[in-house]
PDB file of C-alpha atoms in Angstrom:
ATOM      1  CA  MET Z   1      12.402   6.408   4.516  1.00 68.00           C
ATOM      2  CA  VAL Z   2      11.337   3.216   5.421  1.00 73.00           C
ATOM      3  CA  LYS Z   3      11.854   0.610   2.648  1.00 88.00           C
ATOM      4  CA  SER Z   4       9.130  -1.052   0.949  1.00 92.00           C
ATOM      5  CA  VAL Z   5       9.006  -3.545  -2.140  1.00 94.00           C
ATOM      6  CA  THR Z   6       6.178  -4.879  -4.139  1.00 95.00           C
ATOM      7  CA  VAL Z   7       6.147  -8.701  -4.806  1.00 96.00           C
ATOM      8  CA  VAL Z   8       3.927 -10.882  -7.407  1.00 97.00           C
ATOM      9  CA  CYS Z   9       3.258 -14.250  -6.201  1.00 96.00           C
ATOM     10  CA  PRO Z  10       4.913 -16.407  -8.764  1.00 95.00           C
ATOM     11  CA  HIS Z  11       3.271 -19.842  -7.662  1.00 91.00           C
ATOM     12  CA  GLU Z  12       0.542 -21.536  -9.845  1.00 92.00           C
ATOM     13  CA  GLY Z  13      -2.719 -21.786  -8.479  1.00 94.00           C
ATOM     14  CA  ALA Z  14      -5.699 -19.119  -7.187  1.00 95.00           C
ATOM     15  CA  ASP Z  15      -3.022 -16.564  -5.926  1.00 96.00           C
ATOM     16  CA  LYS Z  16      -0.676 -16.512  -8.965  1.00 96.00           C
ATOM     17  CA  GLY Z  17      -0.250 -12.780  -9.784  1.00 96.00           C
ATOM     18  CA  LYS Z  18      -1.578 -11.242  -6.596  1.00 96.00           C
ATOM     19  CA  ARG Z  19       0.541  -8.419  -5.692  1.00 97.00           C
ATOM     20  CA  PHE Z  20       1.718  -7.697  -2.115  1.00 97.00           C
ATOM     21  CA  VAL Z  21       3.467  -4.866  -0.581  1.00 97.00           C
ATOM     22  CA  ILE Z  22       5.914  -5.440   2.216  1.00 97.00           C
ATOM     23  CA  THR Z  23       7.133  -2.668   4.147  1.00 96.00           C
ATOM     24  CA  ARG Z  24      10.480  -3.044   6.743  1.00 93.00           C
ATOM     25  CA  MET Z  25       9.675  -2.418  10.041  1.00 91.00           C
ATOM     26  CA  SER Z  26      11.716   0.587  11.507  1.00 89.00           C
ATOM     27  CA  ALA Z  27      15.309  -0.303  13.071  1.00 84.00           C
ATOM     28  CA  VAL Z  28      14.019  -0.369  16.414  1.00 86.00           C
ATOM     29  CA  ALA Z  29      11.050  -2.680  15.991  1.00 88.00           C
ATOM     30  CA  ALA Z  30      13.133  -5.017  13.719  1.00 85.00           C
ATOM     31  CA  ASP Z  31      15.723  -5.270  16.294  1.00 82.00           C
ATOM     32  CA  ARG Z  32      13.519  -6.022  19.184  1.00 86.00           C
ATOM     33  CA  TRP Z  33      11.731  -8.452  16.890  1.00 85.00           C
ATOM     34  CA  GLY Z  34      15.156  -9.940  16.125  1.00 81.00           C
ATOM     35  CA  ARG Z  35      16.163 -10.006  19.737  1.00 81.00           C
ATOM     36  CA  HIS Z  36      12.820 -11.985  20.319  1.00 84.00           C
ATOM     37  CA  CYS Z  37      13.173 -14.716  17.746  1.00 80.00           C
ATOM     38  CA  LEU Z  38      16.762 -15.380  19.358  1.00 77.00           C
ATOM     39  CA  GLN Z  39      15.317 -15.260  22.702  1.00 81.00           C
ATOM     40  CA  ALA Z  40      12.358 -17.758  21.752  1.00 81.00           C
ATOM     41  CA  ALA Z  41      14.912 -19.912  19.622  1.00 77.00           C
ATOM     42  CA  THR Z  42      17.677 -20.532  22.382  1.00 76.00           C
ATOM     43  CA  SER Z  43      15.018 -20.819  25.332  1.00 79.00           C
ATOM     44  CA  SER Z  44      13.793 -23.582  23.581  1.00 72.00           C
ATOM     45  CA  GLY Z  45      17.180 -25.489  24.120  1.00 69.00           C
ATOM     46  CA  ALA Z  46      17.914 -25.157  20.422  1.00 63.00           C
ATOM     47  CA  ASP Z  47      21.552 -24.876  19.506  1.00 62.00           C
ATOM     48  CA  ILE Z  48      21.963 -22.545  16.839  1.00 60.00           C
ATOM     49  CA  ALA Z  49      25.520 -22.284  15.229  1.00 55.00           C
ATOM     50  CA  GLY Z  50      27.267 -18.645  15.394  1.00 52.00           C
ATOM     51  CA  VAL Z  51      24.191 -16.810  17.055  1.00 56.00           C
ATOM     52  CA  ALA Z  52      24.323 -15.149  20.376  1.00 53.00           C
ATOM     53  CA  GLN Z  53      21.271 -14.492  22.580  1.00 51.00           C
ATOM     54  CA  GLY Z  54      20.612 -10.855  22.196  1.00 52.00           C
ATOM     55  CA  GLY Z  55      22.641 -10.679  19.087  1.00 57.00           C
ATOM     56  CA  GLY Z  56      19.315  -8.658  17.494  1.00 58.00           C
ATOM     57  CA  LEU Z  57      18.556  -8.944  13.571  1.00 61.00           C
ATOM     58  CA  ALA Z  58      21.906  -9.614  12.391  1.00 62.00           C
ATOM     59  CA  ALA Z  59      22.087 -12.980  14.387  1.00 62.00           C
ATOM     60  CA  VAL Z  60      18.595 -13.582  12.887  1.00 65.00           C
ATOM     61  CA  ALA Z  61      19.812 -12.867   9.780  1.00 62.00           C
ATOM     62  CA  ALA Z  62      22.741 -15.328  10.284  1.00 62.00           C
ATOM     63  CA  ALA Z  63      20.638 -17.986  11.428  1.00 63.00           C
ATOM     64  CA  GLY Z  64      17.955 -17.691   8.329  1.00 66.00           C
ATOM     65  CA  ILE Z  65      14.280 -18.166   8.116  1.00 65.00           C
ATOM     66  CA  GLY Z  66      14.883 -21.735   9.609  1.00 69.00           C
ATOM     67  CA  ILE Z  67      15.323 -20.130  12.957  1.00 73.00           C
ATOM     68  CA  PHE Z  68      11.770 -20.390  13.272  1.00 76.00           C
ATOM     69  CA  ALA Z  69      11.646 -24.207  13.331  1.00 74.00           C
ATOM     70  CA  ALA Z  70      13.672 -23.954  16.733  1.00 73.00           C
ATOM     71  CA  MET Z  71      10.924 -22.284  18.828  1.00 80.00           C
ATOM     72  CA  ASP Z  72       8.013 -23.281  20.462  1.00 83.00           C
ATOM     73  CA  PRO Z  73       5.064 -23.345  18.379  1.00 86.00           C
ATOM     74  CA  GLU Z  74       2.981 -20.619  20.121  1.00 91.00           C
ATOM     75  CA  ARG Z  75       5.946 -18.207  20.021  1.00 88.00           C
ATOM     76  CA  MET Z  76       7.013 -19.076  16.430  1.00 87.00           C
ATOM     77  CA  ASP Z  77       3.287 -18.183  15.265  1.00 91.00           C
ATOM     78  CA  GLY Z  78       3.441 -14.879  17.527  1.00 92.00           C
ATOM     79  CA  LEU Z  79       6.560 -13.725  15.818  1.00 89.00           C
ATOM     80  CA  ILE Z  80       5.693 -14.731  12.247  1.00 90.00           C
ATOM     81  CA  GLU Z  81       2.299 -12.889  12.840  1.00 94.00           C
ATOM     82  CA  GLN Z  82       4.480  -9.798  13.844  1.00 94.00           C
ATOM     83  CA  LEU Z  83       6.740 -10.521  10.832  1.00 93.00           C
ATOM     84  CA  LEU Z  84       3.478 -10.470   8.364  1.00 96.00           C
ATOM     85  CA  GLN Z  85       1.832  -7.079   9.890  1.00 96.00           C
ATOM     86  CA  CYS Z  86       4.494  -5.612   7.305  1.00 96.00           C
ATOM     87  CA  VAL Z  87       2.517  -7.248   4.130  1.00 97.00           C
ATOM     88  CA  GLN Z  88      -0.287  -5.728   2.733  1.00 97.00           C
ATOM     89  CA  LEU Z  89      -2.142  -6.949  -0.298  1.00 97.00           C
ATOM     90  CA  GLN Z  90      -2.680  -4.751  -3.110  1.00 97.00           C
ATOM     91  CA  PRO Z  91      -6.193  -6.038  -5.024  1.00 94.00           C
ATOM     92  CA  ASP Z  92      -6.200  -3.494  -7.873  1.00 93.00           C
ATOM     93  CA  PRO Z  93      -2.959  -2.770  -9.725  1.00 88.00           C
ATOM     94  CA  SER Z  94      -4.460   0.160 -11.511  1.00 93.00           C
ATOM     95  CA  ASN Z  95      -5.051   1.291  -7.953  1.00 94.00           C
ATOM     96  CA  PRO Z  96      -1.814   0.790  -5.976  1.00 90.00           C
ATOM     97  CA  ALA Z  97      -2.881   3.350  -3.342  1.00 92.00           C
ATOM     98  CA  MET Z  98      -5.523   0.851  -2.333  1.00 95.00           C
ATOM     99  CA  LEU Z  99      -4.058  -1.605   0.405  1.00 96.00           C
ATOM    100  CA  LEU Z 100      -5.388  -4.239   2.512  1.00 96.00           C
ATOM    101  CA  PRO Z 101      -3.622  -4.460   5.764  1.00 96.00           C
ATOM    102  CA  TRP Z 102      -2.442  -8.117   6.747  1.00 96.00           C
ATOM    103  CA  SER Z 103      -5.135  -8.236   9.476  1.00 94.00           C
ATOM    104  CA  VAL Z 104      -7.846  -7.801   6.596  1.00 94.00           C
ATOM    105  CA  VAL Z 105      -5.855 -10.231   4.631  1.00 95.00           C
ATOM    106  CA  ALA Z 106      -5.242 -13.033   6.930  1.00 92.00           C
ATOM    107  CA  ALA Z 107      -9.253 -12.802   8.544  1.00 92.00           C
ATOM    108  CA  GLY Z 108     -10.430 -13.311   4.827  1.00 87.00           C
ATOM    109  CA  GLU Z 109      -9.999 -15.393   2.058  1.00 86.00           C
ATOM    110  CA  GLN Z 110      -7.626 -13.207   0.138  1.00 93.00           C
ATOM    111  CA  ILE Z 111      -5.022 -16.030   0.260  1.00 95.00           C
ATOM    112  CA  GLU Z 112      -6.217 -19.282  -1.077  1.00 94.00           C
ATOM    113  CA  GLU Z 113      -3.040 -21.521  -1.287  1.00 94.00           C
ATOM    114  CA  ILE Z 114      -0.986 -22.552   1.420  1.00 93.00           C
ATOM    115  CA  PRO Z 115       2.304 -21.978  -0.172  1.00 94.00           C
ATOM    116  CA  THR Z 116       1.610 -18.535  -0.519  1.00 95.00           C
ATOM    117  CA  LEU Z 117       1.942 -18.069   2.978  1.00 93.00           C
ATOM    118  CA  GLY Z 118       5.171 -19.548   3.356  1.00 91.00           C
ATOM    119  CA  TRP Z 119       6.330 -17.323   0.264  1.00 93.00           C
ATOM    120  CA  LEU Z 120       5.099 -14.260   1.943  1.00 95.00           C
ATOM    121  CA  GLN Z 121       6.964 -15.214   5.337  1.00 91.00           C
ATOM    122  CA  LYS Z 122      10.309 -15.791   2.997  1.00 89.00           C
ATOM    123  CA  GLU Z 123       9.979 -12.256   1.247  1.00 93.00           C
ATOM    124  CA  ALA Z 124       9.184 -10.351   4.624  1.00 92.00           C
ATOM    125  CA  PHE Z 125      11.929 -11.848   6.365  1.00 87.00           C
ATOM    126  CA  ALA Z 126      14.257 -11.306   3.347  1.00 87.00           C
ATOM    127  CA  LEU Z 127      13.059  -7.664   3.353  1.00 88.00           C
ATOM    128  CA  HIS Z 128      14.394  -7.180   6.706  1.00 82.00           C
ATOM    129  CA  VAL Z 129      17.733  -9.229   6.828  1.00 77.00           C
ATOM    130  CA  ASP Z 130      19.053  -9.222   3.443  1.00 68.00           C
ATOM    131  CA  PHE Z 131      21.053  -6.059   3.942  1.00 56.00           C
ATOM    132  CA  PHE Z 132      23.227  -7.966   6.511  1.00 54.00           C
ATOM    133  CA  LYS Z 133      24.574 -10.379   3.579  1.00 51.00           C
ATOM    134  CA  GLY Z 134      26.671  -7.690   2.321  1.00 46.00           C
ATOM    135  CA  VAL Z 135      27.911  -6.757   5.950  1.00 43.00           C
ATOM    136  CA  GLY Z 136      28.359 -10.603   6.757  1.00 44.00           C
ATOM    137  CA  GLN Z 137      30.982 -10.628   3.859  1.00 46.00           C
ATOM    138  CA  LEU Z 138      32.405  -7.337   5.278  1.00 43.00           C
ATOM    139  CA  PHE Z 139      33.078  -9.090   9.003  1.00 41.00           C
ATOM    140  CA  SER Z 140      34.276 -12.112   7.751  1.00 44.00           C
ATOM    141  CA  LEU Z 141      37.216 -10.265   5.662  1.00 44.00           C
ATOM    142  CA  LEU Z 142      37.807  -8.443   8.942  1.00 42.00           C
ATOM    143  CA  THR Z 143      38.201 -11.383  10.966  1.00 41.00           C
ATOM    144  CA  LEU Z 144      40.224 -13.173   8.362  1.00 45.00           C
ATOM    145  CA  MET Z 145      42.557  -9.867   8.662  1.00 47.00           C
ATOM    146  CA  LEU Z 146      42.823  -9.790  12.058  1.00 47.00           C
ATOM    147  CA  THR Z 147      43.596 -13.440  12.589  1.00 45.00           C
ATOM    148  CA  GLU Z 148      46.090 -13.693   9.996  1.00 50.00           C
ATOM    149  CA  SER Z 149      49.600 -14.186  11.435  1.00 45.00           C
ATOM    150  CA  ASN Z 150      51.907 -11.347  11.962  1.00 46.00           C
ATOM    151  CA  ALA Z 151      53.482 -11.477   8.620  1.00 43.00           C
ATOM    152  CA  PRO Z 152      54.858  -7.900   7.494  1.00 46.00           C
ATOM    153  CA  THR Z 153      52.681  -6.099   5.476  1.00 46.00           C
ATOM    154  CA  PRO Z 154      53.642  -4.642   1.923  1.00 45.00           C
ATOM    155  CA  GLU Z 155      55.414  -1.523   2.016  1.00 53.00           C
ATOM    156  CA  SER Z 156      53.879   1.157  -0.314  1.00 46.00           C
ATOM    157  CA  ALA Z 157      55.930   2.985  -2.904  1.00 51.00           C
ATOM    158  CA  THR Z 158      56.386   6.574  -1.887  1.00 48.00           C
TER     159      THR Z 158
END
């Protein structure tokens, strides 16, 4: 089952308290989106530490949401728009099944505050890459173990 989260806008203003449901892309779509993000960032000449072109979603997670700053504005807009397709507005909390897709939300006046857009981008991005945080710690530990000196391993009692 694809993971979804419901988030409530915390910012003061007209959007405070509005509820949004964010549904993670399929693994295939998310990987493709991640590779497109990396390709867009690296083809703009950006040097993104620790990120290899073609690395997929894990590499995007390593770069963080700031990866979009390294892109051509048109490509950045397209990739963010793709990401936001995962967002739906829940206009009536008493009727959680009623959801407005992003295309309707973006075309209308359902979002009234500019900070809400940045917050939604961050929340959607986090849903797609947060699970890599724990994996990143595991990879760091494995790297440390593989690069340690050839010190003898402790003997276990038998």
